[in-house]
Coordinates of C-alpha atoms in Angstrom, one line a residue:
Chain A
X1255 CA 163.5 81.1 81.7
X1256 CA 162.7 85.2 81.2
X1257 CA 163.7 87.0 84.7
X1258 CA 159.9 88.2 84.3
X1259 CA 158.9 84.2 84.4
X1260 CA 161.3 83.4 87.3
X1261 CA 160.0 86.5 89.1
X1262 CA 156.4 85.5 89.1
X1263 CA 157.3 81.8 89.8
X1264 CA 158.7 82.8 93.2
X1265 CA 155.6 85.4 94.1
X1266 CA 153.3 82.6 93.7
X1267 CA 155.5 80.6 96.0
X1268 CA 154.4 83.3 98.5
X1269 CA 151.0 82.5 99.4
X1270 CA 150.5 85.3 101.5
X1271 CA 152.1 87.6 98.9
X1272 CA 149.2 86.1 96.9
X1273 CA 146.8 86.5 99.6
X1274 CA 147.1 90.4 100.0
X1275 CA 147.4 91.0 95.6
X1276 CA 143.6 89.3 95.8
X1277 CA 142.3 91.3 98.9
X1278 CA 144.0 94.7 97.5
X1279 CA 142.4 94.1 94.3
X1280 CA 139.2 93.2 96.0
X1281 CA 139.4 96.6 98.1
X1282 CA 140.3 98.7 95.1
X1283 CA 137.4 97.1 93.1
X1284 CA 135.0 97.8 96.0
X1285 CA 136.5 101.4 96.6
X1286 CA 135.8 102.0 92.3
X1287 CA 132.3 100.5 92.6
X1288 CA 131.0 103.0 95.3
X1289 CA 129.4 105.5 92.6
X1290 CA 127.5 102.8 90.7
X1291 CA 126.4 100.7 93.8
X1292 CA 125.6 104.1 95.5
X1293 CA 122.7 104.2 92.5
X1294 CA 121.8 100.3 92.8
X1295 CA 121.2 100.8 95.9
X1296 CA 119.1 104.0 95.4
X1297 CA 121.4 106.5 98.2
X1298 CA 122.9 109.5 98.1
X1299 CA 126.0 109.0 99.9
X1300 CA 125.5 112.4 101.2
X1301 CA 122.1 112.3 102.3
X1302 CA 121.9 112.9 105.8
X1303 CA 119.0 111.6 107.7
X1304 CA 118.7 112.4 111.5
X1305 CA 115.9 110.6 111.8
X1306 CA 117.7 107.7 111.4
X1307 CA 121.0 107.9 113.6
X1308 CA 122.3 104.7 114.4
X1309 CA 120.4 102.7 112.0
X1310 CA 120.8 99.0 112.0
X1311 CA 122.2 96.8 108.7
X1312 CA 119.0 96.5 106.4
X1313 CA 119.0 95.7 102.9
X1314 CA 119.5 99.1 101.0
X1315 CA 122.0 100.1 104.5
X1316 CA 124.4 97.1 104.1
X1317 CA 126.0 98.2 107.2
X1318 CA 123.7 100.5 108.8
X1319 CA 124.0 104.1 109.3
X1320 CA 126.3 106.9 110.8
X1321 CA 125.6 109.7 113.9
X1322 CA 124.4 111.6 110.8
X1323 CA 122.5 108.5 109.7
X1324 CA 124.7 108.4 106.6
X1325 CA 125.0 105.3 104.6
X1326 CA 127.7 103.7 106.4
X1327 CA 129.3 101.0 103.4
X1328 CA 129.1 103.9 100.7
X1329 CA 131.1 106.3 103.3
X1330 CA 133.4 103.5 103.6
X1331 CA 133.8 102.7 100.2
X1332 CA 134.2 106.3 99.3
X1333 CA 136.5 107.2 102.2
X1334 CA 138.7 104.3 100.5
X1335 CA 139.0 105.9 97.4
X1336 CA 140.4 109.0 98.7
X1337 CA 142.7 107.2 101.2
X1338 CA 143.7 104.7 98.7
X1339 CA 144.4 107.6 95.7
X1340 CA 146.2 109.8 98.3
X1341 CA 148.3 106.8 99.5
X1342 CA 149.5 105.8 96.2
X1343 CA 150.0 109.1 94.8
X1344 CA 152.2 109.9 98.4
X1345 CA 154.2 106.7 98.0
X1346 CA 155.0 107.6 94.0
X1347 CA 156.1 110.7 95.5
X1348 CA 157.6 109.4 98.3
X1349 CA 159.7 106.2 96.0
X1350 CA 160.8 109.2 93.3
X1351 CA 162.5 111.2 96.2
X1352 CA 163.9 108.2 97.7
X1353 CA 165.3 107.1 94.4
X1354 CA 166.9 110.3 93.2
X1355 CA 168.6 110.4 96.8
X1356 CA 169.6 106.8 97.2
X1357 CA 170.8 106.5 93.4
X1358 CA 172.9 109.5 94.0
X1359 CA 174.3 108.4 97.5
X1360 CA 175.1 104.6 95.4
X1361 CA 176.5 106.0 92.3
X1362 CA 178.4 108.7 93.5
X1363 CA 179.6 107.6 96.7
X1364 CA 181.8 109.0 98.9
X1365 CA 180.9 111.8 101.2
X1366 CA 177.8 112.8 99.1
X1367 CA 176.9 109.1 100.2
X1368 CA 178.0 109.7 103.6
X1369 CA 176.0 112.7 103.9
X1370 CA 172.8 111.4 102.3
X1371 CA 172.7 108.5 104.5
X1372 CA 173.3 110.2 108.2
X1373 CA 170.6 112.1 106.4
X1374 CA 168.5 108.7 106.3
X1375 CA 169.6 107.9 109.4
X1376 CA 168.4 111.3 111.0
X1377 CA 164.9 111.1 109.7
X1378 CA 164.3 107.3 110.9
X1379 CA 165.2 108.3 114.0
X1380 CA 163.1 111.2 114.6
X1381 CA 159.9 111.4 116.5
X1382 CA 157.6 111.8 113.3
X1383 CA 154.3 112.1 114.4
X1384 CA 155.1 115.2 116.6
X1385 CA 157.2 116.4 113.6
X1386 CA 153.8 115.7 111.1
X1387 CA 151.6 117.1 113.6
X1388 CA 153.9 120.7 113.3
X1389 CA 153.9 120.1 109.4
X1390 CA 150.3 119.9 109.1
X1391 CA 149.5 123.0 111.3
X1392 CA 152.1 125.4 108.7
X1393 CA 149.6 128.0 107.4
X1394 CA 149.4 127.6 103.6
X1395 CA 149.3 131.9 103.3
X1396 CA 152.8 132.3 105.1
X1397 CA 154.1 129.7 102.1
X1398 CA 152.6 132.2 99.7
X1399 CA 150.0 129.9 98.3
X1400 CA 146.6 132.3 98.1
X1401 CA 143.1 131.4 97.6
X1402 CA 144.3 128.1 96.2
X1403 CA 145.1 127.1 99.9
X1404 CA 141.6 127.6 100.6
X1405 CA 140.2 124.7 97.9
X1406 CA 139.7 120.7 98.6
X1407 CA 142.1 119.8 96.1
X1408 CA 144.9 121.9 97.8
X1409 CA 143.8 119.9 101.5
X1410 CA 145.3 116.8 99.5
X1411 CA 148.1 117.6 97.8
X1412 CA 149.1 119.3 101.1
X1413 CA 148.8 115.4 102.9
X1414 CA 150.7 113.7 99.9
X1415 CA 153.5 116.3 100.5
X1416 CA 153.4 116.0 104.3
X1417 CA 153.8 112.4 104.8
X1418 CA 156.0 112.1 101.2
X1419 CA 158.4 114.0 103.4
X1420 CA 159.1 111.6 105.7
X1421 CA 158.1 108.4 103.6
X1422 CA 161.4 109.1 101.8
X1423 CA 164.0 106.9 103.6
X1424 CA 163.1 103.0 102.8
X1425 CA 163.7 103.7 99.0
X1426 CA 166.7 106.0 99.7
X1427 CA 167.7 102.7 101.6
X1428 CA 166.9 100.0 98.7
X1429 CA 167.7 101.6 95.8
X1430 CA 171.2 103.1 97.3
X1431 CA 171.9 99.4 97.7
X1432 CA 171.0 98.1 94.3
X1433 CA 173.0 100.9 93.4
X1434 CA 175.8 99.9 94.6
X1435 CA 175.5 96.4 93.1
X1436 CA 174.7 97.4 89.7
X1437 CA 177.7 100.1 89.5
X1438 CA 180.1 97.0 90.0
X1439 CA 178.5 95.6 86.4
X1440 CA 180.9 95.2 83.6
X1441 CA 178.8 97.1 81.3
X1442 CA 178.5 99.6 83.5
X1443 CA 182.6 100.0 83.6
X1444 CA 182.3 99.5 80.4
X1445 CA 180.1 102.6 79.9
X1446 CA 182.3 105.1 82.4
X1447 CA 185.5 103.9 79.9
X1448 CA 183.2 105.1 76.9
X1449 CA 183.2 108.0 78.4
X1450 CA 179.7 108.9 79.1
X1451 CA 178.7 111.3 81.8
X1452 CA 178.1 109.7 85.1
X1453 CA 174.3 111.3 85.1
X1454 CA 173.3 109.8 81.6
X1455 CA 174.9 106.5 83.4
X1456 CA 172.9 106.6 86.3
X1457 CA 169.3 107.2 84.4
X1458 CA 170.3 105.0 81.5
X1459 CA 172.1 102.2 83.0
X1460 CA 171.6 101.9 86.6
X1461 CA 167.8 103.2 87.1
X1462 CA 166.5 100.1 85.1
X1463 CA 168.3 97.6 86.8
X1464 CA 167.1 98.9 90.4
X1465 CA 163.5 98.7 89.0
X1466 CA 163.0 95.9 90.9
X1467 CA 164.0 97.0 94.6
X1468 CA 162.3 100.0 93.4
X1469 CA 158.9 98.6 92.6
X1470 CA 159.4 97.0 96.3
X1471 CA 160.1 100.0 98.2
X1472 CA 157.2 102.2 96.8
X1473 CA 154.8 98.7 98.0
X1474 CA 156.5 99.3 101.7
X1475 CA 156.1 103.0 101.6
X1476 CA 152.4 102.9 100.9
X1477 CA 152.0 101.0 103.6
X1478 CA 153.8 103.4 106.1
X1479 CA 152.1 106.1 104.3
X1480 CA 148.9 104.7 104.8
X1481 CA 149.4 104.8 108.6
X1482 CA 150.7 108.3 109.1
X1483 CA 147.8 109.4 106.7
X1484 CA 144.9 107.8 108.6
X1485 CA 146.6 109.0 112.2
X1486 CA 146.9 112.6 111.1
X1487 CA 143.6 112.6 109.3
X1488 CA 142.0 110.9 112.4
X1489 CA 144.0 113.5 114.8
X1490 CA 141.9 116.4 112.5
X1491 CA 145.2 117.6 110.6
X1492 CA 144.9 115.1 107.3
X1493 CA 141.9 115.0 105.4
X1494 CA 139.3 117.3 106.3
X1495 CA 135.3 116.6 106.4
X1496 CA 133.0 116.6 104.6
X1497 CA 136.0 114.5 102.3
X1498 CA 135.4 111.1 103.7
X1499 CA 139.0 109.6 104.4
X1500 CA 139.2 106.1 106.5
X1501 CA 141.2 108.2 109.1
X1502 CA 138.6 111.2 109.6
X1503 CA 135.8 108.7 109.7
X1504 CA 137.2 107.3 113.3
X1505 CA 137.6 110.8 114.5
X1506 CA 134.7 111.0 116.5
X1507 CA 134.1 107.1 116.4
X1508 CA 135.4 107.3 120.5
X1509 CA 133.2 109.5 121.8
X1510 CA 129.8 107.2 120.2
X1511 CA 131.8 104.3 121.2
X1512 CA 128.3 103.3 123.7
X1513 CA 125.8 104.1 121.2
X1514 CA 127.8 102.9 117.9
X1515 CA 130.7 100.3 118.7
X1516 CA 130.8 99.4 114.9
X1517 CA 131.6 103.0 113.8
X1518 CA 135.0 102.4 115.3
X1519 CA 135.8 99.1 113.8
X1520 CA 135.1 99.3 110.4
X1521 CA 137.4 101.9 109.1
X1522 CA 139.9 100.9 111.3
X1523 CA 139.4 97.7 109.7
X1524 CA 139.8 98.9 106.4
X1525 CA 142.8 100.5 107.2
X1526 CA 144.5 97.4 109.1
X1527 CA 143.5 95.4 106.0
X1528 CA 144.7 97.1 103.0
X1529 CA 148.1 97.8 105.0
X1530 CA 148.8 94.1 105.8
X1531 CA 147.7 92.9 102.2
X1532 CA 149.9 95.9 100.8
X1533 CA 152.6 94.5 103.3
X1534 CA 152.0 91.0 102.2
X1535 CA 152.4 92.2 98.7
X1536 CA 155.5 94.0 99.4
X1537 CA 157.5 91.1 101.2
X1538 CA 156.6 88.8 98.4
X1539 CA 157.9 91.1 95.5
X1540 CA 161.3 91.4 97.5
X1541 CA 161.4 87.6 97.1
X1542 CA 160.6 87.5 93.3
X1543 CA 162.5 90.8 92.5
X1544 CA 165.6 91.2 95.1
X1545 CA 166.3 87.9 96.6
X1546 CA 169.5 89.2 97.9
X1547 CA 168.0 92.4 99.5
X1548 CA 165.5 89.6 101.7
X1549 CA 168.9 87.4 102.7
X1550 CA 170.7 90.5 104.0
X1551 CA 167.5 91.7 106.0
X1552 CA 166.7 88.0 107.0
X1553 CA 170.2 87.9 108.9
X1554 CA 170.3 91.3 110.2
Chain B
X32 CA 187.5 104.6 120.9
X33 CA 188.0 107.7 121.3
X34 CA 187.8 109.0 117.8
X35 CA 184.3 107.2 117.0
X36 CA 183.6 108.8 120.3
X37 CA 183.8 112.6 119.1
X38 CA 182.7 111.7 115.8
X39 CA 179.3 110.6 116.6
X40 CA 179.2 113.3 119.4
X41 CA 179.6 115.8 116.7
X42 CA 177.4 114.2 114.1
X43 CA 174.3 113.9 116.9
X44 CA 175.1 117.7 118.0
X45 CA 175.3 118.7 113.8
X46 CA 172.2 116.8 113.6
X47 CA 170.4 118.9 117.0
X48 CA 171.7 122.3 115.5
X49 CA 170.1 121.7 112.0
X50 CA 166.9 120.3 113.4
X51 CA 166.3 123.0 115.5
X52 CA 166.7 125.4 112.7
X53 CA 164.1 123.7 110.8
X54 CA 161.9 123.2 113.8
X55 CA 162.0 127.1 114.8
X56 CA 161.2 127.8 110.8
X57 CA 158.2 125.3 110.7
X58 CA 156.7 126.8 114.4
X59 CA 156.9 130.5 112.0
X60 CA 155.2 128.7 109.7
X61 CA 152.1 128.1 112.5
X62 CA 149.3 130.3 111.2
X63 CA 149.0 133.4 112.9
X64 CA 151.6 135.5 115.1
X65 CA 152.2 136.4 119.1
X66 CA 151.1 140.1 117.9
X67 CA 148.0 138.4 116.1
X68 CA 147.4 136.9 119.7
X69 CA 147.3 139.6 121.2
X70 CA 145.2 141.7 118.7
X71 CA 142.7 139.6 119.4
X72 CA 143.0 139.9 122.8
X73 CA 142.6 143.6 122.7
X74 CA 140.7 144.9 119.5
X75 CA 141.4 148.8 120.9
X76 CA 145.1 148.1 119.5
X77 CA 145.4 150.5 116.9
X78 CA 148.1 149.7 113.8
X79 CA 150.6 152.4 115.1
X80 CA 150.7 149.8 118.3
X81 CA 151.5 146.5 115.7
X82 CA 153.8 147.9 114.4
X83 CA 155.7 149.1 117.6
X84 CA 154.9 145.7 119.7
X85 CA 156.7 144.0 116.3
X86 CA 159.2 146.0 116.7
X87 CA 159.9 145.6 120.5
X88 CA 159.3 142.1 120.2
X89 CA 161.5 141.5 117.0
X90 CA 159.1 140.6 114.5
X91 CA 160.4 143.2 112.0
X92 CA 163.9 141.9 111.9
X93 CA 164.9 138.8 109.1
X94 CA 164.1 135.0 109.9
X95 CA 168.0 134.3 110.7
X96 CA 168.5 137.1 112.6
X97 CA 165.4 136.1 114.8
X98 CA 166.7 132.0 115.4
X99 CA 170.2 133.7 116.0
X100 CA 168.1 135.5 118.6
X101 CA 166.9 132.9 120.1
X102 CA 169.3 130.0 120.1
X103 CA 171.2 132.5 121.9
X104 CA 168.8 132.7 124.5
X105 CA 168.0 129.2 124.4
X106 CA 171.8 128.4 124.8
X107 CA 171.8 130.2 128.1
X108 CA 168.5 127.9 129.1
X109 CA 165.7 130.8 128.8
X110 CA 163.1 129.2 126.4
X111 CA 159.9 132.1 127.3
X112 CA 156.8 131.8 127.6
X113 CA 154.1 129.3 127.4
X114 CA 151.1 130.8 126.5
X115 CA 148.6 128.5 127.3
X116 CA 149.7 128.3 130.3
X117 CA 151.0 131.4 131.6
X118 CA 154.3 130.5 132.9
X119 CA 157.8 129.8 131.4
X120 CA 158.0 126.8 129.3
X121 CA 160.2 124.6 131.1
X122 CA 158.5 124.4 134.3
X123 CA 155.6 123.0 131.9
X124 CA 157.4 120.4 130.5
X125 CA 158.7 118.6 134.0
X126 CA 155.3 116.8 134.9
X127 CA 154.1 115.4 131.3
X128 CA 157.6 114.3 131.3
X129 CA 157.4 112.4 134.4
X130 CA 153.9 110.6 133.0
X131 CA 155.4 109.9 129.4
X132 CA 158.4 108.1 130.8
X133 CA 155.9 106.6 134.0
X134 CA 153.6 105.4 130.2
X135 CA 156.6 104.8 128.1
X136 CA 158.4 102.6 131.4
X137 CA 155.4 100.7 131.9
X138 CA 154.7 99.8 128.0
X139 CA 158.4 98.8 127.7
X140 CA 158.1 96.6 130.3
X141 CA 154.8 94.8 128.8
X142 CA 156.8 94.8 125.6
X143 CA 159.7 92.8 127.0
X144 CA 157.2 90.3 128.7
X145 CA 155.6 89.5 125.6
X146 CA 158.0 90.2 122.9
X147 CA 160.9 88.3 124.3
X148 CA 159.4 85.1 124.8
X149 CA 157.6 84.9 122.1
X150 CA 160.9 86.1 120.1
X151 CA 163.1 83.5 121.3
X152 CA 160.7 80.5 120.9
X153 CA 159.7 81.6 117.6
X154 CA 163.4 82.1 116.8
X155 CA 164.9 78.6 118.5
X156 CA 162.6 77.1 116.2
X157 CA 162.5 78.5 112.6
X158 CA 159.8 77.4 110.1
X159 CA 158.0 75.1 112.6
X160 CA 154.2 76.3 113.5
X161 CA 154.4 78.4 116.1
X162 CA 157.1 80.4 114.4
X163 CA 154.9 80.6 111.7
X164 CA 152.3 82.1 114.1
X165 CA 154.4 84.4 116.1
X166 CA 155.5 86.0 112.2
X167 CA 151.7 86.4 110.9
X168 CA 151.0 88.1 114.3
X169 CA 153.7 90.6 114.0
X170 CA 153.0 91.1 110.7
X171 CA 149.5 92.4 112.2
X172 CA 151.1 94.0 114.2
X173 CA 152.7 96.1 111.9
X174 CA 149.5 97.0 109.9
X175 CA 147.9 98.4 113.4
X176 CA 146.9 101.8 113.5
X177 CA 147.7 102.8 116.7
X178 CA 144.5 104.9 117.3
X179 CA 142.2 101.6 116.2
X180 CA 144.2 99.3 118.6
X181 CA 143.4 101.7 121.2
X182 CA 139.5 102.0 119.9
X183 CA 139.6 98.0 120.0
X184 CA 140.7 97.4 123.6
X185 CA 138.5 100.5 124.9
X186 CA 135.5 98.7 123.3
X187 CA 137.0 95.4 124.7
X188 CA 138.0 96.3 127.9
X189 CA 135.8 99.6 128.7
X190 CA 132.6 98.7 126.8
X191 CA 132.4 95.3 126.5
X192 CA 133.7 93.6 129.5
X193 CA 133.8 97.1 131.8
X194 CA 137.2 95.6 133.7
X195 CA 139.0 98.9 133.0
X196 CA 138.1 102.8 132.6
X197 CA 138.7 104.4 128.9
X198 CA 140.5 107.2 130.3
X199 CA 143.7 108.1 131.6
X200 CA 143.1 109.9 134.6
X201 CA 141.9 109.0 137.8
X202 CA 139.3 111.7 139.7
X203 CA 139.6 109.4 143.0
X204 CA 143.0 109.2 144.9
X205 CA 144.6 106.3 145.6
X206 CA 147.4 103.8 144.1
X207 CA 145.1 100.9 142.8
X208 CA 142.4 103.5 140.9
X209 CA 145.4 105.0 139.3
X210 CA 146.8 102.2 138.1
X211 CA 143.7 100.6 136.4
X212 CA 142.8 104.1 134.7
X213 CA 146.3 103.7 133.7
X214 CA 146.2 100.3 132.3
X215 CA 144.4 100.8 128.9
X216 CA 147.1 103.1 127.9
X217 CA 150.1 101.1 129.0
X218 CA 148.7 97.6 127.4
X219 CA 148.4 99.5 124.1
X220 CA 151.7 101.0 123.9
X221 CA 152.9 98.3 124.8
X222 CA 151.1 95.7 122.0
X223 CA 152.3 98.4 119.1
X224 CA 155.9 97.7 121.4
X225 CA 155.7 94.1 120.9
X226 CA 155.7 93.0 117.8
X227 CA 159.4 94.9 117.0
X228 CA 160.6 93.3 119.8
X229 CA 159.1 90.0 119.1
X230 CA 160.6 90.3 115.2
X231 CA 164.2 91.7 116.7
X232 CA 164.2 88.6 119.2
X233 CA 163.2 85.7 116.7
X234 CA 165.7 87.2 114.0
X235 CA 168.3 87.8 116.8
X236 CA 167.9 84.0 118.1
X237 CA 168.1 82.6 114.2
X238 CA 171.4 84.1 113.7
X239 CA 173.0 83.3 117.2
X240 CA 172.0 79.9 116.9
X241 CA 173.1 79.4 113.6
X242 CA 176.9 80.1 114.7
X243 CA 179.4 77.8 114.6
X244 CA 180.2 77.4 118.8
X245 CA 176.5 76.6 118.8
X246 CA 177.1 73.8 116.7
X247 CA 180.3 73.3 118.7
X248 CA 178.4 73.1 122.1
X249 CA 175.5 70.9 121.0
X250 CA 178.2 68.5 119.3
X251 CA 179.5 68.2 122.9
X252 CA 176.1 67.3 124.1
X253 CA 174.3 70.3 125.9
X254 CA 170.9 70.1 125.9
X255 CA 168.6 72.5 123.6
X256 CA 168.0 74.1 126.8
X257 CA 171.8 75.0 127.0
X258 CA 172.5 76.1 124.4
X259 CA 169.8 78.5 124.2
X260 CA 169.9 80.3 127.0
X261 CA 173.9 79.5 128.1
X262 CA 175.2 80.8 124.5
X263 CA 172.3 82.0 121.9
X264 CA 170.7 84.4 124.1
X265 CA 173.8 86.4 125.2
X266 CA 174.3 87.3 121.4
X267 CA 170.7 87.6 120.4
X268 CA 170.2 90.3 123.2
X269 CA 173.3 92.7 121.9
X270 CA 171.0 93.8 118.6
X271 CA 168.0 94.0 120.1
X272 CA 168.8 96.0 122.8
X273 CA 170.5 98.7 120.5
X274 CA 167.4 98.0 118.1
X275 CA 165.4 99.0 121.3
X276 CA 167.0 102.4 121.8
X277 CA 167.0 103.1 118.0
X278 CA 163.3 103.2 118.1
X279 CA 162.5 106.0 120.6
X280 CA 161.3 108.0 118.1
X281 CA 158.8 105.8 117.0
X282 CA 157.4 105.3 120.6
X283 CA 157.3 109.3 121.1
X284 CA 155.3 108.4 117.6
X285 CA 153.3 105.8 119.9
X286 CA 153.1 107.5 123.0
X287 CA 151.4 110.6 121.1
X288 CA 148.5 108.7 120.1
X289 CA 148.3 107.1 122.8
X290 CA 147.8 109.9 125.4
X291 CA 145.3 111.6 122.6
X292 CA 143.1 108.6 123.0
X293 CA 142.8 108.3 126.7
X294 CA 143.5 111.7 127.5
X295 CA 146.9 111.5 128.9
X296 CA 148.4 114.6 129.9
X297 CA 152.1 113.7 129.1
X298 CA 154.4 115.5 126.3
X299 CA 152.3 114.2 123.3
X300 CA 149.4 115.8 124.4
X301 CA 151.3 118.8 125.3
X302 CA 153.1 119.3 122.1
X303 CA 149.9 118.7 120.0
X304 CA 147.7 121.4 122.5
X305 CA 150.8 123.9 122.5
X306 CA 150.3 123.1 118.2
X307 CA 146.9 123.6 118.2
X308 CA 146.5 126.6 120.5
X309 CA 149.4 128.8 118.8
X310 CA 151.5 128.2 121.8
X311 CA 154.8 128.8 119.9
X312 CA 157.4 128.3 122.3
X313 CA 155.9 126.0 124.0
X314 CA 155.3 124.0 120.5
X315 CA 158.8 124.9 119.6
X316 CA 160.6 123.6 123.6
X317 CA 158.9 120.1 123.2
X318 CA 160.0 118.9 119.6
X319 CA 163.0 119.9 119.9
X320 CA 163.0 118.1 123.2
X321 CA 161.5 115.4 121.6
X322 CA 164.2 115.0 119.7
X323 CA 167.1 115.8 121.4
X324 CA 165.6 113.1 124.0
X325 CA 165.7 110.4 120.0
X326 CA 169.5 111.8 119.3
X327 CA 170.7 110.7 122.9
X328 CA 169.1 107.8 122.7
X329 CA 170.7 106.9 118.9
X330 CA 173.4 107.8 120.6
X331 CA 173.7 105.3 123.2
X332 CA 172.4 102.9 121.4
X333 CA 175.4 103.0 118.8
X334 CA 178.2 103.3 121.7
X335 CA 176.1 100.4 123.5
X336 CA 176.2 98.5 120.6
X337 CA 179.9 98.7 120.1
X338 CA 181.4 98.5 123.8
X339 CA 179.2 95.0 124.3
X340 CA 180.5 93.5 120.9
X341 CA 183.9 93.1 121.1
X342 CA 183.3 92.4 117.0
X343 CA 182.3 95.7 116.3
X344 CA 184.8 97.7 115.5
X345 CA 185.1 101.4 116.2
X346 CA 187.1 102.6 113.4
X347 CA 184.7 101.0 110.9
X348 CA 181.5 102.2 111.9
X349 CA 182.8 105.5 111.9
X350 CA 183.7 105.6 108.6
X351 CA 180.2 104.1 108.0

């Protein structure tokens, strides 16, 4: 039985992981089908209709209408496209930073390892949300970004950079641990004895062997990143309206909670279900791909 | 022991200094500067006036010089004036800090009251139905956005049942009224922390119950209750206490959201208002203060952990 098959067997035994995978796939498919659904229902998702403010659910507006009379379901799906893609890209970015740092710390060891791991500890200990708020308040003009800073794409890249800047610690730790294990393997020592350059060993021989923990770390980072992004967007510092995101759809929900309680529920429920699915998935992947790491965590 | 202490203290100081550089740099990157604000307040200022003001405040100097000047002043306890409150920054911190500590203290009590028994019960019976349910709830707690939990609690307690008000600030005096207004913020932050405490307690309890001396205690016929309370709990508490202290940074983040949601004028809301209102001095000090408190809590956790548990060798920890 190959490694992949064995991992799949372990994964399949994890019922919640499987449920997370299914739920996450459904959410992604639903969000991707937003455009098609808008056409099928014959609704323009951006259309404002103040006469049907807080409209109750109908056959056309399945989840009702918001404070501007826009269709709640379509906005939810459009917001999901934004939130999920931002989270995905940010998690990849965080995992890349974490991999570079974890690989360097684990492979070269010594003082580099000590310094990098103290850095990880320090970042984890920081009051991250206050720090993120200051990061989000930075004026891009002072960093030399010109007119590009006014565009929508800049806002999205900006939030990706900000949350990735604090989300890399878990990947760094997991990759470091896996690197330490891989370094002790015979083939790495053989490559060293043959005089292969350290960077080549790290990239060619160690990196492929830490791919399991890396996948786990990316998945777990995604859950964290979604929570950070939604909190910032909720506070008005992340993704800016009119671009919908699950976080910023809740910004005004508190003021209108008496008129439209459901508007305070749907986007938060979407965030909650997504993060929960992602975490279940990450947990199951950890059992399947990096069983030793799980044991260690369980004992801690 | 002394070597470990000095090492850890030096490390924490180094992190604090690095963070002060980083935070000073970040605050400098916020939109506008004090002169822009003066200009918008008084449009009659000419460009000559502006150049003079810039030189007067040292804003034309290189960044490193400005940081150095600020650090020298800060070390003497001089943090400048707050723009929003028109008083020294230090004196604006006292009241919000007291409120945040009240919020954190209350929520911590709630979290312990939920988390410790739940974690103990689940950890004492691994793989039981109870363990399963507790674990599932903890998973849900980790995935819960703080602001959405606040919204849900407002929806339930303030809108639906109308038991507690949705705002943390009481307009009428009286202890009971104040307490009623604080109920939802404290409950929100408490529930947010409870998941973590339960998980740590559960894991620590499992670990403690698998130790050899527990098997001995059982073998000599000690009841299960005696085993858990007399032997396992003490060993389980050590990692839990230190991990709790390590989470102070996360507590600040949660408190910020809760303060924003319930309009509670604590440190988190102060920082947010300072950032939004271009109050550079205040934002700088508030963020640095939060970082400092977090570092001290971490340091205390490390030392306490090492002091309480003789198995932790100081020499080994200072090498790690």
